[in-house]
Amino acid sequence: MTLYRNLTIRQKQIVWAWAFLTLPVIFYGVIRFYPTGSAVLISFQDWNLLGERTWIGADNYIQLWNDPVFWKVFKNTFVYLLLGTPVSLVLSFTIAYHLDKLRFLHSFVRMLYFLPFMTSAVAMAWVWRWFYQGVPIGLFNNILAKFGIAQIEFLNSTSYALPAVLAPAVWAGLGFQVIIFMAGIRSIPTSYYEAARIDGVGWWTVLTQITLPLLRPTIVFIVVFSSIGFLRIFDHVFNMTTNNPGGPLNATKPLVLMIYDTAFNSFNMGYATAQTVVLFTILLIVSLIQLRLLRSA
Amino acid sequence: MARQPGEDAMKWTNKTLFAGLTSAAALLGTSASAVEIEYWQYFFDARVEAMEQLIENFEAANPDVTVNMTHFPYAEYRTKVAASIPAGEGPDVVQLFYGWLNDYIEADLIQPLPAEQFPTEMIEAEFFPMVSAMQVDGDYYALPTAVRSLALFYNTRLFEAAGLDHPPADLDELVEMAGALTERDGAGNVTTVGLTTGMTAQDHHWWREVLVRQFGGEPYAEDNQTVTYDSDAGRAAAAFYEGLSSEHGVTQVGFMDEPQAAFKAGRAGMHIDGSFRIGSLNNTRGLEWAVAELPVGPTGTQSNYSSYWVNAITTKAEGERYEASVRFMEYITSDEAMQIWLDVVGELPARPSVGMTEANATHEVYGPFIRGLEYAHTTVFANESAQRQVLVDMLDRVSLQGQSLSDSLAEAAQAEQAILNEYYAD
């Protein structure tokens, strides 16, 4: 105790600061950083969860590089990103822009858009999965059949399956993005709009010269947020294709599903963690690029 | 099953009772001191209940042994078992899926069954033949209490409507009857399938162990490490299976999402599935169904696929705990235990002496499954889900990418061989 008493006030403040910080530091160390570090180690080992771990150098990474399924999955992951992010961005902005102008039943409509975000992804994926079935149970195909249009194999197709799986994922995230966009639109000072109106500027110019530029931080946030989401897409794909995970013929398989499959069906933990490290690196690079963009804003 | 509050107290009284008995026995100088062993299995209501009965019976007959059962969620199997046994904790007797046997042996988690109590000749004479998959390098490592097999479920209401009065006996009749049961709407879309198909469900077993053999082939070589279905027989079996939808139009792969869903909804005339499906079909209101043995092949060959959970003694069990574990293993693989398991869980007995009794073998629901065990095979999987995926992809390449069936089959055989090679390499 005398040791403590002899400290200066500044030193005592530091001691207290660290005392309060210990809990989160220990938590992050044990729950986040330690597993991350050991995942990197395991990626250089051969381990089936039961036996000994053996060091095999970069074999897992070499296997990954030569695995055609990995490249297919890698491509899929970026298709989810490059299709999902712009589509959800444009949709959510359009909805937010018009919803902002809507007075009648405003909060009710906003709630309708937000509901899917609060719904469990698993339940939603299964409902959409049934929507996509053929007759006699599929909603969409029953409608098509009613008009005498040929059936569309939404999920059992190498070209339609990925967009079909992506659609509910976009829909689910929409509510959140709409809310963020509306907050962004509301935070733009009205004086700009008043000045524009006095000058007699058209709505298009107002949109492109005032609203969009001032929404830039909001847009960057949503892009970062939804990009990470689409790069990590898993639950929608997993639940909509449980019988043929990531199928047909790996057409919908994202990286996270491949990791899951390698780890918990093949019990090839080393190979799975190597994939995880690759995913981690991709996420890191994408986030860093986007943060750089955010800062320059 | 949630533990009832009173249950622990009851167990405790039982234990004190047994303790009393054992001390009395000790006074008389007949029995050794009390031993406690651990039994582990995954959590499933009926399995836990059946095991509780078995433990009770065993403890009554062996008052010097106490068996503690631990159950845990299925998903935690590997981590829990793998972490605990090397640490000297965990089970003395453990239940595991037959397909994991090699992994468990390699990781030194289980030990061979003693030849004295479980001689090879006895096992081969008294158990259904597919149990031989549990023999590795001459030693038996594990034995099942209960097994599962495939059979043909059929919707009796649809059969009656189509004027059919018996289940199909062979594959030709299967196709013919399925044709009579199939219904389409005005646009030609299937609204009721004659037979459900889809490699994602049980059909990959039906194709691999039943159809390939019925067309005169073998799915794997003797050592289970070589794929041998890229043969004339394999091609014939694949052509038959693929032809069900493309040629005969009596089925549609993935109809109503899942085959069992189509059958449950009364939109499928016939459905090949495992004995584990009985329970959920029993609970389906308005569905009238019956079971038949799988149809025989073109040359009259019968075959079936069987899978099972086995019990094994872990490397943790030593000394008197080992002795007690062996006795427990003897009991849970006995005729009595198998009958209890059939009655409580609805899984089939692994011994013909129980299965082929008059009452069981002619049982209208269990009978066809049990009779199928006599000619059932067990696939020694390296990675079941990956090997199933190979067959799923084989058909997808044909239907979605227009690859020829024989090329696709060759590619599948190669892909599956790669999985086996990688597994047996280390």
XYZ file of C-alpha atoms in Angstrom:
723
model
C 0.000 0.000 0.000
C 2.887 2.381 0.750
C 4.004 1.815 -2.774
C 0.691 3.160 -4.000
C 0.730 6.066 -1.573
C 4.102 7.228 -2.848
C 2.819 7.583 -6.413
C 2.084 10.977 -7.917
C -1.493 11.839 -8.823
C -0.713 11.330 -12.491
C 0.710 7.868 -11.781
C -2.283 7.004 -9.653
C -4.553 7.984 -12.508
C -2.615 5.649 -14.755
C -2.913 2.814 -12.249
C -6.661 3.331 -12.051
C -7.008 3.606 -15.793
C -5.273 0.243 -16.187
C -7.295 -1.248 -13.361
C -10.458 -0.436 -15.260
C -8.918 -1.544 -18.525
C -7.845 -4.983 -17.286
C -11.234 -6.565 -17.843
C -11.621 -5.578 -21.515
C -7.925 -6.241 -22.145
C -8.175 -9.747 -20.697
C -11.447 -10.300 -22.518
C -10.030 -9.240 -25.866
C -6.827 -11.118 -25.258
C -8.508 -14.396 -24.395
C -11.615 -14.220 -26.551
C -10.282 -12.415 -29.630
C -6.539 -12.238 -30.022
C -5.519 -15.617 -28.625
C -7.883 -17.598 -30.912
C -6.897 -15.430 -33.874
C -3.242 -16.138 -33.196
C -3.775 -19.850 -32.711
C -5.863 -19.968 -35.903
C -2.854 -18.628 -37.775
C -0.695 -21.332 -36.161
C -3.172 -24.110 -36.991
C -3.184 -22.996 -40.609
C 0.379 -24.345 -40.819
C -0.603 -27.651 -39.236
C -2.505 -30.803 -40.064
C -5.169 -31.462 -37.460
C -8.461 -33.382 -37.541
C -9.627 -32.213 -34.100
C -8.900 -35.652 -32.608
C -5.252 -36.583 -33.094
C -1.952 -34.804 -32.770
C -1.277 -31.571 -34.594
C 1.583 -31.919 -37.033
C 3.514 -29.089 -38.656
C 3.266 -29.188 -42.414
C 4.601 -25.769 -43.379
C 2.677 -23.923 -46.068
C 1.061 -27.088 -47.453
C -2.441 -25.896 -46.604
C -1.885 -22.670 -48.522
C -0.391 -24.520 -51.491
C -3.367 -26.872 -51.507
C -5.665 -23.858 -51.385
C -3.911 -22.219 -54.321
C -4.339 -25.389 -56.400
C -7.914 -26.074 -55.350
C -10.347 -25.219 -58.187
C -13.215 -25.142 -55.688
C -11.438 -22.416 -53.738
C -11.154 -20.183 -56.814
C -14.798 -20.795 -57.675
C -15.730 -19.893 -54.115
C -13.416 -16.896 -54.149
C -15.160 -15.648 -57.276
C -18.612 -16.278 -55.774
C -17.677 -14.292 -52.674
C -16.785 -11.288 -54.805
C -19.908 -11.712 -56.946
C -21.934 -11.471 -53.722
C -19.989 -8.322 -52.854
C -20.038 -6.666 -56.262
C -23.671 -7.463 -56.920
C -25.011 -7.075 -53.397
C -23.374 -3.825 -52.311
C -24.343 -1.572 -55.280
C -27.839 -3.032 -55.558
C -28.574 -2.586 -51.874
C -26.984 0.883 -51.902
C -29.105 2.145 -54.808
C -32.263 0.512 -53.496
C -31.869 1.772 -49.954
C -31.028 5.305 -51.088
C -33.993 5.414 -53.462
C -36.312 4.191 -50.744
C -34.891 6.545 -48.126
C -35.037 9.538 -50.523
C -38.705 8.993 -51.261
C -39.647 7.874 -47.787
C -38.172 11.107 -46.468
C -40.660 13.062 -48.568
C -43.569 10.868 -47.562
C -45.778 12.260 -44.807
C -48.742 9.889 -44.946
C -48.175 6.754 -42.808
C -44.477 7.593 -42.703
C -43.532 5.600 -39.596
C -45.676 2.631 -40.599
C -43.959 2.327 -43.974
C -40.567 2.800 -42.328
C -41.414 -0.008 -39.918
C -42.325 -2.277 -42.833
C -38.886 -1.722 -44.329
C -37.183 -2.291 -41.013
C -39.020 -5.502 -40.096
C -36.933 -7.871 -42.269
C -33.780 -6.591 -40.561
C -35.149 -7.737 -37.216
C -36.281 -11.123 -38.533
C -34.051 -14.136 -37.991
C -32.010 -14.843 -41.100
C -32.676 -18.566 -40.719
C -36.448 -18.205 -40.744
C -36.277 -15.787 -43.639
C -33.985 -18.005 -45.677
C -36.280 -20.992 -45.282
C -39.372 -19.018 -46.279
C -37.617 -17.733 -49.398
C -36.334 -21.197 -50.101
C -39.936 -22.412 -50.260
C -40.948 -19.372 -52.352
C -38.421 -20.511 -54.953
C -39.623 -24.120 -55.228
C -41.426 -25.431 -58.274
C -45.145 -26.227 -58.359
C -47.082 -27.273 -56.360
C -45.489 -25.495 -53.378
C -43.387 -22.617 -54.733
C -45.034 -19.178 -54.585
C -43.213 -17.658 -57.549
C -43.587 -20.692 -59.784
C -47.239 -21.075 -58.867
C -47.788 -17.491 -60.039
C -45.881 -18.231 -63.250
C -47.904 -21.397 -63.778
C -51.143 -19.451 -63.323
C -50.180 -17.295 -66.293
C -49.039 -20.293 -68.285
C -45.368 -19.306 -68.111
C -42.740 -22.044 -67.954
C -41.225 -22.871 -64.562
C -38.001 -21.234 -63.461
C -35.601 -23.409 -61.507
C -34.450 -20.639 -59.187
C -32.246 -22.613 -56.840
C -31.472 -25.626 -59.009
C -29.579 -23.656 -61.609
C -25.962 -22.664 -61.908
C -26.830 -19.174 -63.168
C -29.961 -18.161 -61.206
C -29.096 -19.686 -57.857
C -26.621 -17.045 -56.687
C -28.862 -14.027 -57.389
C -31.797 -15.968 -55.926
C -29.881 -16.519 -52.686
C -28.605 -12.953 -52.672
C -32.057 -11.357 -53.022
C -33.314 -12.107 -49.492
C -29.924 -11.130 -48.072
C -30.211 -7.722 -49.757
C -33.805 -7.402 -48.631
C -32.886 -8.242 -45.047
C -30.215 -5.542 -44.873
C -32.336 -2.907 -46.589
C -34.215 -1.685 -43.518
C -31.065 -0.837 -41.633
C -29.537 0.995 -44.592
C -32.743 2.947 -45.191
C -32.714 4.169 -41.583
C -29.072 5.235 -41.818
C -29.701 7.017 -45.109
C -32.732 8.830 -43.723
C -30.722 9.995 -40.730
C -28.059 11.205 -43.162
C -30.600 13.057 -45.310
C -32.204 14.650 -42.257
C -28.840 15.886 -41.008
C -28.213 17.985 -44.142
C -28.890 21.623 -43.162
C -32.078 22.909 -44.786
C -30.400 26.231 -45.580
C -28.673 24.621 -48.589
C -32.011 23.534 -49.974
C -33.535 26.951 -49.305
C -30.673 28.646 -51.122
C -31.122 26.247 -54.025
C -34.834 26.954 -54.159
C -34.225 30.723 -54.236
C -31.857 30.179 -57.152
C -34.538 28.124 -58.871
C -32.474 24.957 -59.239
C -34.125 21.718 -60.486
C -34.485 18.573 -58.323
C -31.784 16.705 -60.233
C -29.207 19.376 -59.528
C -30.284 19.496 -55.900
C -29.853 15.739 -55.679
C -26.483 15.539 -57.389
C -24.958 18.774 -56.106
C -26.276 18.953 -52.566
C -27.788 15.736 -51.251
C -25.354 13.149 -52.588
C -22.104 15.036 -51.859
C -23.211 15.804 -48.314
C -24.235 12.179 -47.822
C -20.743 10.963 -48.596
C -19.831 9.894 -45.021
C -23.137 8.027 -44.784
C -22.536 6.314 -48.125
C -19.012 5.299 -47.189
C -20.245 3.872 -43.898
C -22.965 1.849 -45.614
C -20.556 0.615 -48.284
C -18.030 -0.538 -45.671
C -20.716 -2.080 -43.523
C -22.520 -3.926 -46.281
C -19.304 -5.009 -48.041
C -18.141 -6.759 -44.893
C -21.581 -8.297 -44.593
C -21.580 -9.652 -48.138
C -18.009 -10.924 -47.888
C -19.060 -12.863 -44.820
C -22.377 -14.077 -46.225
C -23.209 -17.479 -44.766
C -26.552 -17.982 -43.059
C -28.717 -17.243 -46.091
C -26.691 -19.520 -48.356
C -26.384 -22.262 -45.763
C -30.072 -22.360 -44.984
C -31.290 -22.077 -48.539
C -29.032 -24.876 -49.765
C -28.735 -27.228 -46.771
C -29.327 -30.301 -48.917
C -26.598 -29.407 -51.342
C -24.538 -26.849 -49.415
C -23.367 -24.051 -51.672
C -24.745 -25.895 -54.659
C -25.668 -26.745 -57.262
C -22.085 -27.452 -58.333
C -20.706 -24.839 -55.912
C -22.608 -22.111 -57.768
C -23.638 -20.350 -54.556
C -20.839 -21.351 -52.190
C -19.205 -18.385 -50.419
C -15.879 -18.569 -48.613
C -17.381 -18.818 -45.133
C -19.465 -21.842 -46.135
C -16.374 -23.536 -47.538
C -14.576 -22.866 -44.252
C -17.493 -24.309 -42.294
C -17.638 -27.372 -44.516
C -13.896 -28.019 -44.332
C -13.825 -27.619 -40.571
C -16.997 -29.302 -39.393
C -17.749 -31.870 -42.084
C -14.272 -32.829 -43.223
C -12.657 -32.042 -39.841
C -9.674 -30.657 -41.696
C -8.952 -27.874 -39.237
C -5.609 -26.843 -40.720
C -7.031 -26.352 -44.183
C -10.066 -24.554 -42.778
C -7.975 -22.101 -40.769
C -5.819 -21.417 -43.833
C -9.025 -20.376 -45.604
C -9.957 -18.291 -42.579
C -6.640 -16.478 -42.696
C -7.244 -15.709 -46.372
C -10.730 -14.394 -45.592
C -9.320 -12.324 -42.744
C -6.744 -10.819 -45.096
C -9.381 -9.976 -47.704
C -11.610 -8.345 -45.086
C -8.664 -6.409 -43.720
C -7.635 -5.096 -47.149
C -11.177 -4.162 -48.162
C -11.823 -2.415 -44.839
C -8.498 -0.530 -44.966
C -9.195 0.731 -48.477
C -12.651 1.850 -47.463
C -11.416 3.497 -44.257
C -8.868 5.402 -46.297
C -11.735 6.640 -48.486
C -13.702 7.604 -45.385
C -10.780 9.606 -44.012
C -10.252 11.548 -47.224
C -13.893 12.508 -46.980
C -35.089 -34.598 -21.823
C -34.922 -32.123 -18.981
C -33.991 -33.681 -15.704
C -36.880 -33.793 -13.301
C -36.144 -32.347 -9.890
C -37.084 -35.590 -8.157
C -34.886 -37.663 -10.376
C -31.585 -36.934 -8.693
C -33.026 -37.747 -5.345
C -34.324 -41.016 -6.719
C -30.965 -41.879 -8.203
C -29.382 -41.070 -4.910
C -31.696 -43.439 -3.061
C -30.952 -46.074 -5.653
C -27.279 -45.534 -5.131
C -27.566 -45.813 -1.373
C -29.600 -48.927 -1.882
C -26.910 -50.366 -4.103
C -24.255 -49.240 -1.701
C -26.105 -51.151 0.956
C -26.276 -54.176 -1.258
C -22.621 -54.020 -2.155
C -21.517 -53.699 1.433
C -23.708 -56.634 2.262
C -22.121 -58.494 -0.620
C -18.689 -57.486 0.609
C -19.530 -58.884 4.026
C -20.367 -62.166 2.407
C -17.041 -61.902 0.606
C -18.351 -62.396 -2.901
C -18.032 -59.108 -4.693
C -15.306 -56.562 -5.331
C -15.623 -52.975 -4.193
C -17.804 -50.478 -6.056
C -16.647 -49.134 -9.382
C -18.016 -46.104 -11.161
C -17.818 -45.851 -14.932
C -18.802 -43.059 -17.289
C -20.979 -43.573 -20.348
C -21.286 -40.814 -22.963
C -23.704 -40.369 -25.789
C -25.274 -37.459 -27.617
C -28.570 -36.042 -26.540
C -31.693 -37.463 -28.118
C -34.760 -38.027 -25.962
C -35.477 -41.643 -26.809
C -31.802 -42.694 -26.767
C -31.281 -41.222 -23.337
C -34.437 -42.869 -22.049
C -33.460 -46.264 -23.477
C -29.980 -45.994 -22.020
C -31.392 -45.091 -18.616
C -33.364 -48.328 -18.698
C -30.331 -50.317 -19.755
C -28.205 -48.797 -17.022
C -30.860 -49.557 -14.435
C -31.023 -53.194 -15.525
C -27.260 -53.477 -15.668
C -26.785 -51.992 -12.241
C -29.371 -54.340 -10.797
C -27.458 -57.300 -12.185
C -24.060 -55.855 -11.297
C -24.501 -54.160 -7.941
C -20.789 -53.419 -7.684
C -20.839 -51.140 -10.751
C -22.374 -47.712 -11.061
C -22.773 -46.252 -14.541
C -23.030 -42.494 -14.890
C -24.439 -41.334 -18.178
C -23.481 -37.977 -19.629
C -25.173 -36.664 -22.727
C -24.348 -33.587 -24.723
C -25.420 -31.889 -27.939
C -24.494 -33.739 -31.092
C -22.430 -30.800 -32.364
C -19.981 -31.067 -29.475
C -19.002 -34.665 -30.129
C -15.499 -34.310 -31.433
C -14.296 -31.504 -29.243
C -15.673 -32.916 -26.011
C -14.553 -36.498 -26.510
C -11.193 -35.602 -28.002
C -10.320 -33.157 -25.277
C -11.405 -35.261 -22.334
C -10.052 -38.773 -22.955
C -6.347 -37.893 -23.297
C -6.756 -35.842 -20.104
C -7.962 -38.955 -18.258
C -11.456 -37.520 -17.947
C -14.560 -38.338 -19.835
C -16.146 -41.618 -20.823
C -15.052 -45.204 -20.200
C -17.613 -46.374 -22.728
C -18.538 -44.020 -25.533
C -21.049 -44.066 -28.323
C -19.849 -42.988 -31.749
C -20.983 -43.091 -35.359
C -19.536 -46.084 -37.197
C -17.995 -43.794 -39.809
C -15.758 -42.169 -37.194
C -14.149 -45.423 -36.084
C -10.880 -44.964 -37.990
C -10.427 -41.441 -36.678
C -11.010 -42.586 -33.111
C -8.576 -45.476 -33.429
C -5.945 -43.292 -35.021
C -6.288 -40.675 -32.296
C -5.863 -43.455 -29.728
C -9.212 -42.714 -28.117
C -10.626 -46.252 -28.110
C -9.142 -49.689 -27.522
C -9.938 -53.074 -29.087
C -12.645 -55.179 -27.463
C -11.141 -58.068 -25.496
C -11.059 -61.247 -27.608
C -12.050 -63.324 -24.616
C -15.504 -61.776 -24.171
C -15.907 -60.683 -27.792
C -14.298 -63.360 -29.958
C -14.323 -62.635 -33.690
C -16.099 -65.927 -34.431
C -18.865 -65.039 -32.000
C -19.378 -61.589 -33.525
C -19.383 -62.953 -37.046
C -21.817 -65.705 -36.144
C -24.172 -63.704 -33.946
C -24.341 -60.213 -35.465
C -25.718 -59.092 -38.819
C -22.927 -59.267 -41.415
C -22.373 -55.534 -42.003
C -20.989 -55.216 -38.470
C -17.731 -56.573 -39.911
C -16.935 -52.954 -40.861
C -16.014 -52.503 -37.186
C -13.046 -54.859 -37.547
C -9.752 -53.085 -38.116
C -6.530 -55.067 -38.581
C -8.122 -58.200 -37.131
C -9.492 -56.550 -33.984
C -13.060 -55.535 -33.304
C -13.111 -52.058 -31.797
C -16.802 -51.392 -31.371
C -20.242 -52.958 -31.565
C -23.692 -51.512 -32.134
C -26.710 -51.874 -29.935
C -28.958 -50.925 -32.805
C -28.715 -50.422 -36.532
C -30.630 -48.695 -39.294
C -31.436 -49.821 -42.810
C -33.390 -48.696 -45.847
C -36.801 -49.725 -47.106
C -39.437 -48.526 -49.508
C -42.213 -46.448 -47.954
C -45.350 -46.280 -50.047
C -48.533 -44.275 -49.814
C -51.352 -46.796 -49.628
C -54.026 -44.238 -50.451
C -52.295 -43.272 -53.710
C -51.669 -46.933 -54.476
C -55.337 -47.691 -54.103
C -56.314 -44.746 -56.293
C -53.929 -45.963 -58.997
C -55.306 -49.486 -58.742
C -52.104 -50.990 -57.357
C -52.480 -53.663 -54.712
C -48.896 -54.575 -53.797
C -45.528 -52.825 -53.497
C -43.047 -53.245 -56.380
C -40.985 -56.416 -56.193
C -38.281 -55.478 -58.692
C -36.884 -52.409 -60.406
C -38.999 -52.830 -63.561
C -42.125 -52.935 -61.480
C -40.858 -49.927 -59.532
C -40.638 -47.855 -62.734
C -43.993 -49.101 -63.991
C -45.806 -48.397 -60.720
C -44.110 -45.042 -60.310
C -45.428 -44.180 -63.771
C -48.957 -45.038 -62.709
C -48.616 -42.894 -59.587
C -47.161 -39.776 -61.242
C -49.557 -36.887 -61.787
C -49.077 -33.742 -63.850
C -50.991 -30.511 -64.279
C -52.224 -29.137 -67.618
C -48.839 -27.580 -68.416
C -47.050 -30.861 -67.805
C -45.574 -29.845 -64.448
C -45.324 -32.733 -62.009
C -47.730 -32.381 -59.088
C -47.277 -35.865 -57.606
C -44.138 -37.925 -58.114
C -44.300 -41.696 -58.432
C -41.022 -42.084 -56.586
C -39.029 -39.439 -54.756
C -35.422 -38.980 -55.815
C -32.479 -36.848 -54.827
C -28.943 -37.914 -53.980
C -28.992 -35.403 -51.137
C -31.261 -37.632 -49.041
C -30.836 -41.404 -48.706
C -30.585 -42.090 -52.432
C -26.810 -41.905 -52.501
C -26.793 -44.963 -50.242
C -29.418 -46.670 -52.400
C -27.368 -45.997 -55.525
C -23.995 -46.880 -54.050
C -24.704 -50.013 -52.038
C -27.904 -51.256 -53.669
C -28.231 -50.271 -57.331
C -24.544 -50.690 -58.247
C -24.585 -54.177 -56.734
C -27.914 -55.052 -58.328
C -26.526 -54.198 -61.762
C -23.676 -56.599 -61.090
C -20.960 -54.335 -59.726
C -19.211 -53.422 -56.513
C -19.021 -49.815 -55.335
C -15.631 -50.233 -53.678
C -12.793 -52.738 -53.715
C -12.304 -55.173 -50.851
C -10.007 -52.795 -48.938
C -12.640 -50.008 -49.049
C -9.948 -47.673 -50.341
C -10.587 -47.969 -54.066
C -13.638 -46.750 -55.960
C -14.805 -49.386 -58.428
C -18.162 -48.077 -59.658
C -16.764 -46.538 -62.832
C -17.670 -49.826 -64.541
C -20.387 -51.203 -66.798
C -22.447 -51.982 -63.716
C -21.922 -48.496 -62.346
C -22.919 -46.940 -65.657
C -26.021 -49.129 -65.829
C -26.959 -48.189 -62.273
C -26.409 -44.492 -62.986
C -28.397 -44.732 -66.219
C -31.260 -46.428 -64.382
C -31.297 -43.788 -61.656
C -30.959 -40.840 -64.008
C -33.498 -42.374 -66.378
C -36.184 -42.280 -63.695
C -36.571 -38.567 -64.341
C -35.111 -37.996 -67.824
C -36.439 -41.085 -69.569
C -39.462 -42.304 -67.628
C -40.521 -38.999 -66.104
C -41.754 -40.697 -62.941
C -39.863 -38.440 -60.590
C -38.358 -34.989 -60.314
C -35.146 -34.418 -58.406
C -35.710 -32.021 -55.526
C -39.497 -32.148 -55.901
C -41.047 -30.151 -53.046
C -37.565 -29.348 -51.787
C -37.019 -32.561 -49.843
C -38.143 -36.109 -50.679
C -39.439 -36.853 -47.195
C -41.499 -33.640 -47.304
C -43.128 -34.727 -50.561
C -43.939 -38.124 -49.102
C -45.272 -36.665 -45.881
C -47.483 -34.282 -47.816
C -48.984 -37.192 -49.736
C -47.466 -35.955 -52.988
C -45.212 -38.943 -53.567
C -46.272 -42.498 -54.244
C -43.059 -44.131 -53.070
C -40.077 -43.018 -51.044
C -36.884 -44.807 -50.090
C -35.738 -43.850 -46.624
C -34.197 -45.128 -43.426
C -35.825 -46.706 -40.392
C -35.239 -43.471 -38.498
C -38.037 -41.888 -40.566
C -40.713 -44.120 -39.030
C -41.210 -41.893 -35.996
C -41.933 -38.718 -37.906
C -44.227 -40.498 -40.378
C -46.160 -42.003 -37.483
C -46.917 -38.484 -36.327
C -48.221 -37.315 -39.689
C -51.957 -37.004 -39.637
C -53.919 -38.162 -42.643
C -51.002 -40.024 -44.212
C -51.572 -43.708 -44.833
C -48.438 -45.597 -45.554
C -46.815 -48.994 -45.497
C -43.283 -50.320 -45.828
C -41.785 -52.917 -48.152
C -38.321 -54.316 -48.706
C -36.288 -52.551 -51.395
C -37.098 -53.878 -54.887
C -34.719 -56.553 -56.169
C -32.401 -55.960 -59.121
C -32.634 -57.241 -62.700
C -30.974 -60.529 -61.765
C -32.822 -60.891 -58.500
C -30.042 -59.447 -56.343
C -31.126 -58.069 -52.983
C -29.095 -55.436 -51.235
C -29.472 -52.798 -48.589
C -27.446 -50.166 -46.783
C -27.029 -50.113 -43.045
C -25.581 -47.465 -40.790
C -25.342 -47.499 -37.045
C -23.985 -46.006 -33.880
C -21.557 -48.167 -31.989
C -20.283 -48.371 -28.460
C -16.602 -48.672 -27.701
C -14.339 -48.801 -24.666
C -12.059 -45.801 -24.459
C -8.341 -45.829 -23.704
C -9.144 -44.075 -20.438
C -10.701 -47.237 -18.983
C -8.067 -49.178 -17.046
C -7.969 -51.746 -14.243
C -11.270 -52.402 -12.543
C -12.966 -49.670 -14.563
C -11.914 -51.602 -17.657
C -13.379 -54.810 -16.250
C -16.627 -53.027 -15.470
C -16.664 -51.414 -18.911
C -16.292 -54.784 -20.596
C -19.202 -56.132 -18.584
C -21.262 -53.056 -19.492
C -20.378 -53.500 -23.180
C -21.471 -57.131 -22.947
C -24.808 -56.064 -21.551
C -25.557 -53.244 -23.994
C -24.823 -55.526 -26.949
C -26.966 -58.335 -25.557
C -30.299 -59.557 -26.907
C -32.165 -58.015 -23.998
C -30.619 -54.576 -24.565
C -31.412 -54.695 -28.263
C -35.066 -55.485 -27.674
C -35.322 -52.581 -25.232
C -33.636 -50.286 -27.760
C -36.080 -51.373 -30.481
C -39.068 -50.810 -28.218
C -37.951 -47.433 -26.893
C -35.981 -45.846 -29.739
C -37.353 -47.789 -32.704
C -33.889 -48.673 -33.975
C -33.321 -52.159 -35.302
C -31.549 -54.915 -33.357
C -28.004 -55.703 -34.497
C -28.350 -59.434 -33.794
C -30.479 -61.771 -35.923
C -31.401 -63.632 -32.737
C -33.421 -60.564 -31.740
C -34.212 -59.153 -35.160
C -35.334 -62.341 -36.804
C -37.735 -63.412 -34.107
C -41.175 -64.105 -35.477
C -42.636 -60.963 -33.913
C -39.883 -58.610 -35.114
C -39.172 -59.971 -38.603
C -42.828 -59.988 -39.584
C -43.659 -56.707 -37.865
C -45.513 -54.700 -40.462
C -43.335 -51.620 -40.060
C -40.007 -52.869 -38.695
C -40.098 -56.183 -40.550
C -38.973 -55.009 -44.015
C -36.092 -53.053 -42.464
C -34.998 -55.967 -40.289
C -35.192 -58.470 -43.149
C -33.088 -56.041 -45.174
C -30.310 -56.314 -42.605
C -29.566 -59.871 -43.691
C -28.209 -58.644 -46.996
C -27.184 -55.101 -46.014
C -23.802 -53.534 -46.684
C -22.089 -50.740 -44.842
C -20.029 -48.168 -46.682
C -16.748 -47.426 -44.963
C -16.786 -43.679 -45.453
C -13.765 -41.433 -45.207
C -15.935 -38.320 -45.281
C -19.590 -39.057 -45.726
C -20.775 -35.586 -46.633
C -18.001 -35.073 -49.183
C -18.629 -38.485 -50.708
C -22.346 -37.782 -50.935
C -21.563 -34.455 -52.584
C -19.624 -36.300 -55.289
C -22.780 -38.179 -56.308
C -24.956 -35.071 -56.042
C -22.563 -33.261 -58.369
C -22.443 -36.246 -60.725
C -26.137 -35.866 -61.503
C -26.043 -32.055 -61.474
C -23.352 -32.053 -64.157
C -25.619 -34.171 -66.329
C -28.821 -32.236 -65.732
C -27.432 -28.696 -65.493
C -24.353 -28.742 -67.688
C -25.272 -31.401 -70.231
C -22.263 -33.597 -69.534
C -22.635 -37.185 -70.693
C -23.510 -39.593 -67.928
C -20.492 -41.839 -68.457
C -18.073 -38.879 -68.381
C -19.753 -37.542 -65.285
C -19.571 -40.929 -63.595
C -15.874 -41.214 -64.417
C -15.296 -37.742 -62.985
C -17.241 -38.661 -59.848
C -15.242 -41.846 -59.353
C -12.040 -39.845 -59.703
C -13.194 -37.190 -57.244
C -14.238 -39.783 -54.676
C -10.970 -41.656 -55.139
C -9.137 -38.418 -54.389
C -11.058 -38.095 -51.111
C -10.184 -41.680 -50.152
C -6.531 -41.266 -51.153
C -6.158 -38.155 -49.061
C -7.815 -39.832 -46.077
C -5.746 -43.007 -46.195
C -2.509 -41.188 -47.024
C -1.753 -40.330 -43.410
